[in-house]
mmCIF file of C-alpha atoms in Angstrom:
data_model
loop_
_atom_site.group_PDB
_atom_site.id
_atom_site.type_symbol
_atom_site.label_atom_id
_atom_site.label_comp_id
_atom_site.label_asym_id
_atom_site.label_seq_id
_atom_site.Cartn_x
_atom_site.Cartn_y
_atom_site.Cartn_z
ATOM 1 C CA MET A 12 27.603 176.787 41.916
ATOM 2 C CA ASP A 13 28.764 174.841 38.904
ATOM 3 C CA SER A 14 30.337 171.563 40.188
ATOM 4 C CA HIS A 15 32.475 171.452 37.004
ATOM 5 C CA ALA A 16 33.951 174.868 37.822
ATOM 6 C CA PRO A 17 37.695 175.023 38.743
ATOM 7 C CA LEU A 18 38.472 174.423 42.472
ATOM 8 C CA TYR A 19 41.367 176.058 44.103
ATOM 9 C CA ALA A 20 43.307 174.969 47.048
ATOM 10 C CA VAL A 21 45.487 177.163 49.285
ATOM 11 C CA GLY A 22 48.101 175.755 51.753
ATOM 12 C CA ASP A 23 49.381 176.796 54.985
ATOM 13 C CA ILE A 24 49.183 180.724 55.489
ATOM 14 C CA HIS A 25 50.761 181.093 58.839
ATOM 15 C CA GLY A 26 49.841 184.741 59.470
ATOM 16 C CA GLN A 27 51.108 185.881 55.994
ATOM 17 C CA LEU A 28 48.370 188.353 55.080
ATOM 18 C CA SER A 29 50.212 189.862 52.084
ATOM 19 C CA GLU A 30 50.758 186.258 50.688
ATOM 20 C CA LEU A 31 47.271 185.489 51.222
ATOM 21 C CA GLU A 32 46.020 188.418 49.319
ATOM 22 C CA ARG A 33 48.413 187.792 46.444
ATOM 23 C CA ALA A 34 47.035 184.283 46.278
ATOM 24 C CA LEU A 35 43.506 185.470 46.227
ATOM 25 C CA ALA A 36 44.293 187.866 43.531
ATOM 26 C CA ARG A 37 45.643 185.167 41.287
ATOM 27 C CA ILE A 38 42.695 182.960 42.049
ATOM 28 C CA GLU A 39 40.274 185.665 41.184
ATOM 29 C CA ALA A 40 42.192 186.500 37.876
ATOM 30 C CA ASP A 41 41.829 182.765 36.859
ATOM 31 C CA GLY A 42 38.490 181.928 38.198
ATOM 32 C CA GLY A 43 36.619 185.148 39.052
ATOM 33 C CA PRO A 44 35.418 186.400 42.243
ATOM 34 C CA GLU A 45 33.095 183.462 42.949
ATOM 35 C CA ALA A 46 35.853 180.869 42.604
ATOM 36 C CA ARG A 47 35.556 177.850 44.972
ATOM 37 C CA ILE A 48 38.505 177.739 47.332
ATOM 38 C CA VAL A 49 39.612 175.139 50.095
ATOM 39 C CA PHE A 50 42.077 176.531 52.498
ATOM 40 C CA LEU A 51 44.100 173.730 54.152
ATOM 41 C CA GLY A 52 44.611 175.235 57.756
ATOM 42 C CA ASP A 53 47.344 176.647 59.817
ATOM 43 C CA LEU A 54 46.044 180.175 59.274
ATOM 44 C CA VAL A 55 47.883 181.465 62.283
ATOM 45 C CA ASP A 56 51.357 181.510 63.944
ATOM 46 C CA ARG A 57 54.804 182.612 62.767
ATOM 47 C CA GLY A 58 53.884 185.250 60.245
ATOM 48 C CA PRO A 59 53.200 188.897 61.401
ATOM 49 C CA ASP A 60 49.329 189.110 60.869
ATOM 50 C CA SER A 61 47.315 186.149 62.032
ATOM 51 C CA HIS A 62 44.648 188.602 63.146
ATOM 52 C CA GLY A 63 44.432 189.996 59.548
ATOM 53 C CA VAL A 64 44.352 186.517 57.953
ATOM 54 C CA LEU A 65 41.350 185.475 60.172
ATOM 55 C CA ASP A 66 39.572 188.722 59.559
ATOM 56 C CA ARG A 67 40.016 188.281 55.778
ATOM 57 C CA LEU A 68 38.846 184.758 55.526
ATOM 58 C CA ILE A 69 35.780 185.446 57.992
ATOM 59 C CA ALA A 70 34.794 188.370 55.961
ATOM 60 C CA GLY A 71 34.978 186.455 52.647
ATOM 61 C CA ILE A 72 32.811 183.748 53.977
ATOM 62 C CA GLU A 73 30.347 186.203 55.582
ATOM 63 C CA ALA A 74 30.084 187.877 52.131
ATOM 64 C CA GLY A 75 28.935 184.605 50.633
ATOM 65 C CA ARG A 76 32.212 183.453 48.992
ATOM 66 C CA PRO A 77 32.274 179.731 48.445
ATOM 67 C CA TRP A 78 35.295 179.229 50.669
ATOM 68 C CA THR A 79 35.836 176.264 52.787
ATOM 69 C CA VAL A 80 38.387 176.330 55.530
ATOM 70 C CA VAL A 81 39.870 173.090 57.332
ATOM 71 C CA LYS A 82 41.374 173.218 60.703
ATOM 72 C CA GLY A 83 45.154 172.865 61.105
ATOM 73 C CA ASN A 84 47.164 171.950 64.119
ATOM 74 C CA HIS A 85 48.279 175.611 64.640
ATOM 75 C CA ASP A 86 44.677 176.782 64.601
ATOM 76 C CA GLU A 87 43.792 174.147 67.341
ATOM 77 C CA MET A 88 46.885 175.228 69.420
ATOM 78 C CA PHE A 89 45.603 178.933 69.378
ATOM 79 C CA GLU A 90 42.101 177.697 70.241
ATOM 80 C CA ARG A 91 43.395 175.587 73.090
ATOM 81 C CA PHE A 92 45.298 178.487 74.608
ATOM 82 C CA LEU A 93 42.167 180.656 74.468
ATOM 83 C CA THR A 94 39.870 178.001 75.982
ATOM 84 C CA LEU A 95 41.966 175.681 78.140
ATOM 85 C CA ASN A 96 44.928 178.076 78.900
ATOM 86 C CA THR A 97 47.519 175.530 77.735
ATOM 87 C CA LEU A 98 50.488 175.752 75.604
ATOM 88 C CA ASP A 99 51.220 172.092 75.258
ATOM 89 C CA HIS A 100 49.965 169.378 73.042
ATOM 90 C CA HIS A 101 50.896 165.717 73.395
ATOM 91 C CA ARG A 102 51.322 165.486 69.421
ATOM 92 C CA ILE A 103 54.115 168.010 69.505
ATOM 93 C CA VAL A 104 57.057 165.557 69.088
ATOM 94 C CA SER A 105 59.764 168.256 69.697
ATOM 95 C CA GLY A 106 58.531 168.864 73.152
ATOM 96 C CA VAL A 107 58.413 172.468 72.866
ATOM 97 C CA ASN A 108 55.167 174.532 73.450
ATOM 98 C CA TRP A 109 53.058 176.910 71.506
ATOM 99 C CA PHE A 110 55.209 179.916 72.686
ATOM 100 C CA ALA A 111 58.432 178.488 71.223
ATOM 101 C CA GLU A 112 59.705 180.608 68.308
ATOM 102 C CA ARG A 113 59.481 177.501 65.909
ATOM 103 C CA LEU A 114 55.839 177.279 66.596
ATOM 104 C CA GLY A 115 55.026 180.961 66.614
ATOM 105 C CA GLY A 116 52.213 181.497 69.134
ATOM 106 C CA ARG A 117 53.908 184.702 70.379
ATOM 107 C CA ALA A 118 53.765 186.218 66.969
ATOM 108 C CA THR A 119 49.977 185.403 66.827
ATOM 109 C CA LEU A 120 49.325 187.241 70.144
ATOM 110 C CA ARG A 121 51.435 190.204 69.127
ATOM 111 C CA SER A 122 49.198 190.433 65.940
ATOM 112 C CA TYR A 123 46.309 191.276 68.327
ATOM 113 C CA GLY A 124 48.251 193.821 70.132
ATOM 114 C CA ILE A 125 49.442 191.699 73.056
ATOM 115 C CA ASP A 126 53.091 191.571 74.243
ATOM 116 C CA PRO A 127 53.434 188.108 75.733
ATOM 117 C CA ASP A 128 56.285 189.269 77.965
ATOM 118 C CA ALA A 129 54.410 192.219 79.404
ATOM 119 C CA HIS A 130 52.224 190.196 81.771
ATOM 120 C CA PRO A 131 53.282 189.186 85.214
ATOM 121 C CA THR A 132 51.353 185.855 85.294
ATOM 122 C CA ALA A 133 50.027 183.321 82.913
ATOM 123 C CA GLU A 134 46.546 184.193 84.128
ATOM 124 C CA ALA A 135 47.046 187.892 83.318
ATOM 125 C CA LEU A 136 48.335 187.092 79.811
ATOM 126 C CA LEU A 137 45.261 184.827 79.226
ATOM 127 C CA PHE A 138 42.836 187.499 80.440
ATOM 128 C CA ALA A 139 44.456 189.961 77.996
ATOM 129 C CA ALA A 140 44.253 187.485 75.126
ATOM 130 C CA ARG A 141 40.681 186.848 75.710
ATOM 131 C CA GLU A 142 39.898 190.485 75.888
ATOM 132 C CA ALA A 143 41.815 191.179 72.596
ATOM 133 C CA VAL A 144 40.776 188.346 70.388
ATOM 134 C CA PRO A 145 37.279 188.834 68.924
ATOM 135 C CA ALA A 146 34.738 186.216 70.021
ATOM 136 C CA GLY A 147 33.983 185.793 66.248
ATOM 137 C CA HIS A 148 37.576 184.610 65.667
ATOM 138 C CA LEU A 149 37.436 182.033 68.532
ATOM 139 C CA HIS A 150 34.022 180.789 67.173
ATOM 140 C CA PHE A 151 35.677 180.485 63.748
ATOM 141 C CA LEU A 152 38.508 178.225 64.995
ATOM 142 C CA GLN A 153 36.248 176.114 67.166
ATOM 143 C CA THR A 154 33.807 175.384 64.167
ATOM 144 C CA LEU A 155 36.306 174.679 61.455
ATOM 145 C CA PRO A 156 35.865 171.104 59.861
ATOM 146 C CA ARG A 157 38.709 168.708 60.056
ATOM 147 C CA TRP A 158 38.410 167.621 56.281
ATOM 148 C CA HIS A 159 36.522 168.382 53.154
ATOM 149 C CA GLN A 160 35.748 166.019 50.236
ATOM 150 C CA VAL A 161 34.973 167.047 46.661
ATOM 151 C CA ASP A 162 34.520 164.040 44.347
ATOM 152 C CA ALA A 163 37.822 162.144 44.179
ATOM 153 C CA LEU A 164 39.702 164.854 46.233
ATOM 154 C CA LEU A 165 40.092 164.870 50.039
ATOM 155 C CA PHE A 166 41.220 168.040 51.521
ATOM 156 C CA VAL A 167 42.797 167.646 55.042
ATOM 157 C CA HIS A 168 45.514 169.707 56.868
ATOM 158 C CA ALA A 169 48.042 166.990 57.645
ATOM 159 C CA GLY A 170 46.959 163.749 56.052
ATOM 160 C CA ILE A 171 45.243 160.404 57.000
ATOM 161 C CA ARG A 172 46.494 157.064 58.435
ATOM 162 C CA PRO A 173 47.111 154.595 55.756
ATOM 163 C CA GLY A 174 45.209 151.270 55.956
ATOM 164 C CA VAL A 175 42.617 152.495 58.359
ATOM 165 C CA PRO A 176 39.038 152.444 57.215
ATOM 166 C CA TRP A 177 37.536 156.021 57.013
ATOM 167 C CA PRO A 178 35.068 155.390 59.951
ATOM 168 C CA GLU A 179 37.952 154.299 62.236
ATOM 169 C CA GLN A 180 40.324 157.271 61.364
ATOM 170 C CA ASP A 181 41.499 159.296 64.262
ATOM 171 C CA PRO A 182 40.383 163.003 63.543
ATOM 172 C CA GLU A 183 43.388 164.178 65.482
ATOM 173 C CA ASP A 184 45.555 162.525 62.888
ATOM 174 C CA PHE A 185 43.932 164.930 60.282
ATOM 175 C CA LEU A 186 45.614 167.776 62.030
ATOM 176 C CA TRP A 187 48.911 166.255 63.117
ATOM 177 C CA ILE A 188 50.091 163.058 61.309
ATOM 178 C CA ARG A 189 53.254 162.895 59.318
ATOM 179 C CA GLN A 190 54.376 159.245 59.329
ATOM 180 C CA PRO A 191 53.237 156.786 58.218
ATOM 181 C CA PHE A 192 51.303 159.047 55.866
ATOM 182 C CA LEU A 193 54.160 160.706 54.228
ATOM 183 C CA ASP A 194 56.010 157.494 53.388
ATOM 184 C CA HIS A 195 52.912 155.610 52.102
ATOM 185 C CA THR A 196 53.213 155.225 48.314
ATOM 186 C CA ASP A 197 50.149 153.112 47.531
ATOM 187 C CA PRO A 198 46.798 154.790 46.467
ATOM 188 C CA PHE A 199 44.583 156.237 48.943
ATOM 189 C CA PRO A 200 40.642 156.093 48.420
ATOM 190 C CA TRP A 201 41.049 159.767 47.189
ATOM 191 C CA LEU A 202 43.946 162.109 45.992
ATOM 192 C CA VAL A 203 44.888 163.627 49.391
ATOM 193 C CA VAL A 204 45.513 167.336 49.147
ATOM 194 C CA HIS A 205 47.262 168.570 52.385
ATOM 195 C CA GLY A 206 49.771 170.863 53.977
ATOM 196 C CA HIS A 207 51.359 170.657 57.454
ATOM 197 C CA THR A 208 54.823 169.419 56.364
ATOM 198 C CA PRO A 209 56.663 172.416 54.749
ATOM 199 C CA GLY A 210 58.921 172.411 51.793
ATOM 200 C CA LYS A 211 60.378 175.009 49.448
ATOM 201 C CA ARG A 212 57.493 174.588 47.023
ATOM 202 C CA PRO A 213 54.307 172.546 46.734
ATOM 203 C CA VAL A 214 55.041 168.842 45.535
ATOM 204 C CA ARG A 215 52.887 166.443 43.715
ATOM 205 C CA TYR A 216 53.079 162.715 44.429
ATOM 206 C CA THR A 217 51.160 159.906 42.916
ATOM 207 C CA ASN A 218 48.655 159.687 45.759
ATOM 208 C CA ARG A 219 48.815 163.043 47.529
ATOM 209 C CA ILE A 220 49.617 166.777 46.910
ATOM 210 C CA ASN A 221 51.452 168.773 49.622
ATOM 211 C CA LEU A 222 50.680 172.439 49.219
ATOM 212 C CA ASP A 223 52.799 173.764 52.207
ATOM 213 C CA GLY A 224 55.369 175.500 50.367
ATOM 214 C CA GLY A 225 56.742 177.239 53.407
ATOM 215 C CA ALA A 226 54.828 180.499 53.627
ATOM 216 C CA GLY A 227 55.361 180.331 57.360
ATOM 217 C CA TYR A 228 59.042 180.687 56.714
ATOM 218 C CA GLY A 229 58.817 183.601 54.214
ATOM 219 C CA ARG A 230 58.297 181.633 50.939
ATOM 220 C CA PRO A 231 55.477 182.347 48.474
ATOM 221 C CA LEU A 232 51.955 180.876 48.893
ATOM 222 C CA ILE A 233 51.169 179.090 45.687
ATOM 223 C CA PRO A 234 47.595 177.933 45.071
ATOM 224 C CA ALA A 235 46.566 174.823 43.073
ATOM 225 C CA VAL A 236 43.890 174.545 40.625
ATOM 226 C CA PHE A 237 42.015 171.433 39.968
ATOM 227 C CA GLU A 238 39.616 171.092 36.961
ATOM 228 C CA GLY A 239 38.539 168.358 34.781
ATOM 229 C CA GLY A 240 40.760 165.782 36.534
ATOM 230 C CA GLU A 241 43.977 167.866 36.103
ATOM 231 C CA VAL A 242 45.943 169.964 38.516
ATOM 232 C CA TRP A 243 48.039 172.987 37.937
ATOM 233 C CA LEU A 244 49.930 175.465 40.321
ATOM 234 C CA LEU A 245 48.863 179.069 40.005
ATOM 235 C CA GLU A 246 52.077 180.998 39.464
ATOM 236 C CA GLU A 247 52.268 184.790 38.918
ATOM 237 C CA ARG A 248 51.842 184.386 35.154
ATOM 238 C CA GLY A 249 48.892 181.991 35.494
ATOM 239 C CA ARG A 250 48.606 178.178 35.400
ATOM 240 C CA ALA A 251 51.813 176.154 35.393
ATOM 241 C CA ALA A 252 52.293 172.416 34.841
ATOM 242 C CA PHE A 253 52.548 170.535 38.139
#
């Protein structure tokens, strides 16, 4: 793989398979079928086809595509439900759990053919989920890295904690942090490319790029292109200044 070839990044997908396919088509049109892509996590929840999104990414990786997927907090919540039978996480500041409409866990289970309200007990629901979710999907979630570095770019789902040396960073922050990361304006050791905090479109700052354009809420999934120290958004008509 040419280390000078374009590198593409895709923000939070949130079960929106049609948007993922649209983003992949744009990337292939710009960089070919062997384009390097980093996916920034939150593959599941909210959207209608988390199952299909995981199938698509796993199939691409198994086919040898140079794709890297980092773990998001929603991916972790789905994994925790399947392995620990828990809907809660201490980093959810709103106090709601994975089944709350705003988090979208029910939509994920429905994509596997599971009606979360059709089981009389939590144990019955968990049994049904473990039967319905392919073992390969759970293994995929369990083995996702929490960050990925390419030269001066650091790809991570949520962000990093400012002022903390890299060896002392809390890996949980990579999936969950908002403040003080979002308010930090000084340079980081890398340009941090992240998602996790949705907006109406991707946003570029001096020290970071937020690619969560709100696909989980029905907005377009717009990839970014990094090449030669420059960055563009990949719109329908091709590269656009960013």
